[in-house]
Short mmCIF file of N, CA and C in Angstrom, two decimals:
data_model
loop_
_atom_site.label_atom_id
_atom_site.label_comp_id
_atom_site.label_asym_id
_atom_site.label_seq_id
_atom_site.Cartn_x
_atom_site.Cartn_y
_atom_site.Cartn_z
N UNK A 1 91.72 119.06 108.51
CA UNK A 1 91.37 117.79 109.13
C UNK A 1 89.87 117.56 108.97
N UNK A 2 89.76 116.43 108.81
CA UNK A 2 88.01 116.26 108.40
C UNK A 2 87.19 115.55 109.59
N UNK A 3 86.76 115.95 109.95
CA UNK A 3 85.71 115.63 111.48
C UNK A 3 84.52 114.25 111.02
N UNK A 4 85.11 113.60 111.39
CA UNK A 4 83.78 112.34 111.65
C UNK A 4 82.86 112.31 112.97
N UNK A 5 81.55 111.82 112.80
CA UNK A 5 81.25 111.41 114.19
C UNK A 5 80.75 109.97 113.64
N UNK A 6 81.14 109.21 114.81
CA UNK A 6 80.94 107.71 114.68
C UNK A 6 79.72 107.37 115.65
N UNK A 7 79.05 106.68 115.10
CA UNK A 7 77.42 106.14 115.95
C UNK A 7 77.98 104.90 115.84
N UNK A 8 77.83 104.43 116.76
CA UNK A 8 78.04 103.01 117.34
C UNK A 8 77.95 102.15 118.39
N UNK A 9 77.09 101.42 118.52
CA UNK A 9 76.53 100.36 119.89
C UNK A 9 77.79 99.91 120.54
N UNK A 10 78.56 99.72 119.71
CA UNK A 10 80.05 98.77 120.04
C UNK A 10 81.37 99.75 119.47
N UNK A 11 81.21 100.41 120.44
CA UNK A 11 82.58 101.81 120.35
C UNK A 11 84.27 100.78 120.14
N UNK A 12 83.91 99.91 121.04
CA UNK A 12 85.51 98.91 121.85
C UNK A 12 85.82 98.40 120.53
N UNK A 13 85.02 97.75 119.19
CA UNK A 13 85.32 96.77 117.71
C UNK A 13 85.32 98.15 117.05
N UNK A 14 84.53 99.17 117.01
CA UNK A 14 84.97 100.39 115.83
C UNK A 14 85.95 100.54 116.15
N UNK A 15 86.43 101.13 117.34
CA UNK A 15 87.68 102.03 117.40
C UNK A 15 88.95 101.26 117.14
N UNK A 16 89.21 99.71 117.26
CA UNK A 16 89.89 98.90 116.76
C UNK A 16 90.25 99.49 114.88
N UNK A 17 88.83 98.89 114.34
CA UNK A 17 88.72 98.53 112.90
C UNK A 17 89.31 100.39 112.70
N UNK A 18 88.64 101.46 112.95
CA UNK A 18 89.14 102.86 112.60
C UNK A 18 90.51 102.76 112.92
N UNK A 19 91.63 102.38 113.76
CA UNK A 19 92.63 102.60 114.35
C UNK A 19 93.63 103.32 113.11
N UNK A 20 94.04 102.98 112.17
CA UNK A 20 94.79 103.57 111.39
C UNK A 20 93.68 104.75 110.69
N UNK A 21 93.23 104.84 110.54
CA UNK A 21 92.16 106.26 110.27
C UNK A 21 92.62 106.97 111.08
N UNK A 22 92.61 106.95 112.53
CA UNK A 22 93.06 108.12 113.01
C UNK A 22 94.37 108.78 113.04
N UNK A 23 94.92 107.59 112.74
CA UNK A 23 96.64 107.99 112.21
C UNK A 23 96.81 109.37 111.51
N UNK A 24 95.40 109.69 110.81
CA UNK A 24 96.11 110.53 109.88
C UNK A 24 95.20 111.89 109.87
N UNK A 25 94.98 112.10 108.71
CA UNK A 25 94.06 113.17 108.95
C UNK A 25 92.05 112.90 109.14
N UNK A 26 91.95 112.32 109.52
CA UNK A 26 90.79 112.12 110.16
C UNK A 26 90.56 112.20 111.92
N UNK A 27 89.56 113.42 112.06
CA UNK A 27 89.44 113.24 113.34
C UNK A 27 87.94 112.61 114.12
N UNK A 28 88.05 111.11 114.44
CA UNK A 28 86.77 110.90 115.09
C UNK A 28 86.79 110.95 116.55
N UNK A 29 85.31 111.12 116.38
CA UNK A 29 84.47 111.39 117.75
C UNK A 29 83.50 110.48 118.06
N UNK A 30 83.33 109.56 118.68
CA UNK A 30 82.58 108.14 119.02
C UNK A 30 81.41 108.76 119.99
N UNK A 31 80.17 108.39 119.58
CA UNK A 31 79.20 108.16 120.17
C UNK A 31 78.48 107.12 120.31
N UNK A 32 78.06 106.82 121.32
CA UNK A 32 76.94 105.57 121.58
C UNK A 32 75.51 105.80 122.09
N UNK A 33 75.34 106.46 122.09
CA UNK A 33 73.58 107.10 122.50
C UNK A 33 72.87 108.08 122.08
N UNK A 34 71.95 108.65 121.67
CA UNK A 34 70.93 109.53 121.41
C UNK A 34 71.59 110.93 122.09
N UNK A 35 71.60 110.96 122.92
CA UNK A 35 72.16 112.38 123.42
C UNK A 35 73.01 112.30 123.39
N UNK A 36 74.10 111.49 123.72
CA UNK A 36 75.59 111.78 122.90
C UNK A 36 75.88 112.44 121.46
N UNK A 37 75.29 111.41 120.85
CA UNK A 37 75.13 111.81 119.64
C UNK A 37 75.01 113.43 119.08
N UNK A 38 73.19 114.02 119.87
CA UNK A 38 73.41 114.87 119.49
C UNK A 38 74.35 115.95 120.20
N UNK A 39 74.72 115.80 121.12
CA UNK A 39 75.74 116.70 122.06
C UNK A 39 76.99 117.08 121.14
N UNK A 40 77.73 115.58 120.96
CA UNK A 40 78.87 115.59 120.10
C UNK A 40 78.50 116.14 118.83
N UNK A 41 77.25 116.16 118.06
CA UNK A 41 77.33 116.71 116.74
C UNK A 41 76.76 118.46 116.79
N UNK A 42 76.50 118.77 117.88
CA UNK A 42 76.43 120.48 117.81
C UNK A 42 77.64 120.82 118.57
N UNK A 43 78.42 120.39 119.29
CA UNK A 43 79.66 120.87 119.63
C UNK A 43 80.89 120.86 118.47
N UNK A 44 80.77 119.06 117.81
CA UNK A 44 81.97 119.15 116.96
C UNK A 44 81.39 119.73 115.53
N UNK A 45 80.63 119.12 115.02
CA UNK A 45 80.57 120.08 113.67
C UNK A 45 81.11 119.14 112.57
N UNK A 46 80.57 118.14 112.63
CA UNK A 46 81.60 117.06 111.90
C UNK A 46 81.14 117.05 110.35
N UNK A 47 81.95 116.39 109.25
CA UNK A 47 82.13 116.34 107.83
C UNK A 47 80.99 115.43 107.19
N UNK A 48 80.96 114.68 107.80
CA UNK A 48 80.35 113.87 107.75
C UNK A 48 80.00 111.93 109.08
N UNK A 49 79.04 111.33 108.90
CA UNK A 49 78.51 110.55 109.88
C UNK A 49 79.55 109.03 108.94
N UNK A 50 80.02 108.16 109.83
CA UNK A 50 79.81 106.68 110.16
C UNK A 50 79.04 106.23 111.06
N UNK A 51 78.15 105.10 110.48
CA UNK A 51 77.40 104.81 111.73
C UNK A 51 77.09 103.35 111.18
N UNK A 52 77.62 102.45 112.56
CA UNK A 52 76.96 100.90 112.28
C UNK A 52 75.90 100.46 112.27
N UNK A 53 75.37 99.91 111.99
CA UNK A 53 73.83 99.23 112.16
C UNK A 53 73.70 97.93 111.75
N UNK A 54 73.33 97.24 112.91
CA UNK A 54 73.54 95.75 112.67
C UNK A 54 71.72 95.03 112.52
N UNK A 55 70.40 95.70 112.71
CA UNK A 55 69.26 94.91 112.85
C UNK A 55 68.84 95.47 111.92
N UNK A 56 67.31 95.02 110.94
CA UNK A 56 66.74 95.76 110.05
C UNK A 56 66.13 97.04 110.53
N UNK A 57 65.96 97.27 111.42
CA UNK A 57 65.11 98.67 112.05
C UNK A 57 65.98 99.94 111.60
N UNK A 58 67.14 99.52 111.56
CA UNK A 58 68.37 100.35 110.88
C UNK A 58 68.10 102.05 112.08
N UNK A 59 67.79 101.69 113.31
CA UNK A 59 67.87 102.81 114.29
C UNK A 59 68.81 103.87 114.10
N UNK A 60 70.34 103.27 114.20
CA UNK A 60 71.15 104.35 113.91
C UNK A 60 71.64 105.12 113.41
N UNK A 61 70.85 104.49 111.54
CA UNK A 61 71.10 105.53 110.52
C UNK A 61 70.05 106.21 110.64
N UNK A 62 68.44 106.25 111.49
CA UNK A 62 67.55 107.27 111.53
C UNK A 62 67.82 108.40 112.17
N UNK A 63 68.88 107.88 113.52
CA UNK A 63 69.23 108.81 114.52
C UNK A 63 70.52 109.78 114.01
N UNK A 64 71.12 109.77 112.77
CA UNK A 64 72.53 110.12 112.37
C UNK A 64 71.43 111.35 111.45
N UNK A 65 70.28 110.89 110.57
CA UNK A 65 69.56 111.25 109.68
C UNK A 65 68.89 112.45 110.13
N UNK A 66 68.53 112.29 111.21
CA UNK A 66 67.44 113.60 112.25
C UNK A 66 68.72 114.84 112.70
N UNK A 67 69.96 114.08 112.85
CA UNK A 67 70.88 115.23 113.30
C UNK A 67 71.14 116.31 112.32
N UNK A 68 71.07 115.16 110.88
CA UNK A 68 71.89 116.31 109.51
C UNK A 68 71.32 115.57 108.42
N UNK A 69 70.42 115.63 107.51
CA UNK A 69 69.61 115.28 106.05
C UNK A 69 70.42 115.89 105.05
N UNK A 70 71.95 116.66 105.06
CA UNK A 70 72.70 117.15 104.64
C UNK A 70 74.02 116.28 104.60
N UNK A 71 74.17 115.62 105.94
CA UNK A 71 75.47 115.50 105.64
C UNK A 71 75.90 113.63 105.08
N UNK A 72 76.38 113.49 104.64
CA UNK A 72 77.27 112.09 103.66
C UNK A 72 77.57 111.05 105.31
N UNK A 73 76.51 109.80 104.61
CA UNK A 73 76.45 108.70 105.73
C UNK A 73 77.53 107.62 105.37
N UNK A 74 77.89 107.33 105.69
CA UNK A 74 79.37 106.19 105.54
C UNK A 74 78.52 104.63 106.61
N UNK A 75 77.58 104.20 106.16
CA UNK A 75 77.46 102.52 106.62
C UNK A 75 77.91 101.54 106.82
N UNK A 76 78.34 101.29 107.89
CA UNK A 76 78.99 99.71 108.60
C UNK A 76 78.19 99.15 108.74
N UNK A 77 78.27 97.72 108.47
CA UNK A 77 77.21 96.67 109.20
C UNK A 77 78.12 94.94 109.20
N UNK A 78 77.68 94.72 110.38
CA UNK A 78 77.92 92.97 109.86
C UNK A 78 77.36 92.32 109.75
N UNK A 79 76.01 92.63 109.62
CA UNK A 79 75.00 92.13 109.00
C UNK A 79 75.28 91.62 107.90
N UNK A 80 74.57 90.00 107.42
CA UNK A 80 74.87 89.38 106.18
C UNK A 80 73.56 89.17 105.74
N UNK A 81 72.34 89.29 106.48
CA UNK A 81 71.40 89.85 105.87
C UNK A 81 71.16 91.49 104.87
N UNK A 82 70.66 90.61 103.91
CA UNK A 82 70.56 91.35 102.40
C UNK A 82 69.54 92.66 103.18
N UNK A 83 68.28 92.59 104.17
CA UNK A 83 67.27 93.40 104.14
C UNK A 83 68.31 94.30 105.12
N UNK A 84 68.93 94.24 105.64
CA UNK A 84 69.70 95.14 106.51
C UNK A 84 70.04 96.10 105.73
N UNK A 85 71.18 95.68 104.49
CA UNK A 85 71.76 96.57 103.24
C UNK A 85 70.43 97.12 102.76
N UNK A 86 69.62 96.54 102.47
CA UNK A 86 68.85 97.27 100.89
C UNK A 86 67.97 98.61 102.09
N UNK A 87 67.80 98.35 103.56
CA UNK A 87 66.99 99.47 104.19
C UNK A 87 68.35 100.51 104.36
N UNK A 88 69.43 99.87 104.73
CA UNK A 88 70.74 101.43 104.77
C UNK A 88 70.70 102.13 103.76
N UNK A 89 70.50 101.56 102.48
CA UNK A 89 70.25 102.25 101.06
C UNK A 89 69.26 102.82 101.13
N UNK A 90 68.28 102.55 101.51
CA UNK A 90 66.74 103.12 101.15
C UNK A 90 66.74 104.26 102.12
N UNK A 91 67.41 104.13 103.32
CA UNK A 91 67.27 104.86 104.19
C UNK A 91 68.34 105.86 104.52
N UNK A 92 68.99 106.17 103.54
CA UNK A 92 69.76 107.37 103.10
C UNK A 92 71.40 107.53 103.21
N UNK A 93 71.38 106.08 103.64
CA UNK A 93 73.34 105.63 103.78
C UNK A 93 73.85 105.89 101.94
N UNK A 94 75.07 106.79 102.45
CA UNK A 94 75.61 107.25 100.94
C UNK A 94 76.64 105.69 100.61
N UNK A 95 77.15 105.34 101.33
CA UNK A 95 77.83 104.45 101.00
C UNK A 95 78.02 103.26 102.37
N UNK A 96 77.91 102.04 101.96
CA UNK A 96 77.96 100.84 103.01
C UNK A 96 78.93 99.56 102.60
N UNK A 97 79.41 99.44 103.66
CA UNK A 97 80.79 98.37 103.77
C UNK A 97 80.14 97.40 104.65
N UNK A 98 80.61 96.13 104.14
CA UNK A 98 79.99 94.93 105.09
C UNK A 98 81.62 94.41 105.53
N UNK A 99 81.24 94.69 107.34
CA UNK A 99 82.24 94.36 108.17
C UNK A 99 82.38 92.53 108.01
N UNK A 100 83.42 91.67 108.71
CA UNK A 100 84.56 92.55 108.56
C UNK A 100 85.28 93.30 107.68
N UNK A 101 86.11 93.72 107.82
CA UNK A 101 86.85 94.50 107.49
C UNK A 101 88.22 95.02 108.13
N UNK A 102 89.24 95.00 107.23
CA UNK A 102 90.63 95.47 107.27
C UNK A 102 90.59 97.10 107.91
N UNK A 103 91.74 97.01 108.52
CA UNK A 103 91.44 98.89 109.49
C UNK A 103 92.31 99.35 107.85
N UNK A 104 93.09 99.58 107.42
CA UNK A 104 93.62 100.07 106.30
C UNK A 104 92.70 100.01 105.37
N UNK A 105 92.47 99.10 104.73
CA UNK A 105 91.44 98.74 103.29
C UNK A 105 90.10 99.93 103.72
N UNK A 106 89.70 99.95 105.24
CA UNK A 106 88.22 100.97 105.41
C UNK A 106 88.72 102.50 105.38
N UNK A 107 89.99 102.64 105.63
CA UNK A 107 90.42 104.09 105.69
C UNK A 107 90.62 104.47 104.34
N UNK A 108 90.91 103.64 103.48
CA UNK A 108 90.87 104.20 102.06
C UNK A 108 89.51 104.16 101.42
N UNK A 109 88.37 103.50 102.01
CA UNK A 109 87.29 103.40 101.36
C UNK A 109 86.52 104.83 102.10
N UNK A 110 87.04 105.35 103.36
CA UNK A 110 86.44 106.57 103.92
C UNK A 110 86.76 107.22 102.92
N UNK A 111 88.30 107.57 102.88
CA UNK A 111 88.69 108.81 101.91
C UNK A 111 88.35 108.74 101.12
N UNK A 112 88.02 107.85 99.63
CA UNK A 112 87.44 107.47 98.59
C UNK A 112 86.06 107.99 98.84
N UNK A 113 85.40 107.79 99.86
CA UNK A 113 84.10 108.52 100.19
C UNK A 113 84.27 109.70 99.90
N UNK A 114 84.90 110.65 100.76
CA UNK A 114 84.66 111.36 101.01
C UNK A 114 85.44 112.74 99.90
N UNK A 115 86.09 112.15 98.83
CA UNK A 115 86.59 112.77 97.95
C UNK A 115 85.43 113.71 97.11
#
């Protein structure tokens, strides 16, 4: 089973859009804060990070970044600003999906990640 941890301001719209992800072999773990975060990521031990980020400051991929500079970032945003994307890139997101998004269509783009 492959361990996610999810960073996210808005746990209630991820856990929707993930819903068939967890169907299967993916196991996430939702965080919404700085110490959550790191709590949940030295207890679970996860495969790799999803994490949304919706403003250019791109906070939550810094805070996913300080936990693990190792591990494979998976980027959400619904941001339709372009500077949002080009700082998730710059700022070390392995791969980014612009929400919305289908809960099926993102579970194959995880696994496709994470192959």
């Amino acid at each position: 089973m492959t361990r996610i941890l999810v960073y996210t301001p808005k746990q209630k719209d991820l856990e929707q859009i993930l819903a068939y992800s967890s169907l299967f072999d993916l196991e996430l773990q939702y965080c919404q804060s700085p110490a959550q975060a790191l709590a949940t990521y030295t207890r679970f031990k996860p495969h790799c990070f999803i994490v949304q980020c919706e403003d250019k400051a791109v906070n939550e991929l810094k805070l996913v970044k300080s936990l693990s500079s190792v591990l494979p970032i998976f980027a959400l945003t619904g941001s339709t600003d372009e500077r949002v994307a080009l700082r998730l890139i710059d700022g070390g997101a392995d791969y980014l999906v612009h929400l919305p998004c289908g809960s099926i269509e993102l579970y194959y783009k995880v696994k496709n990640f994470l192959r």
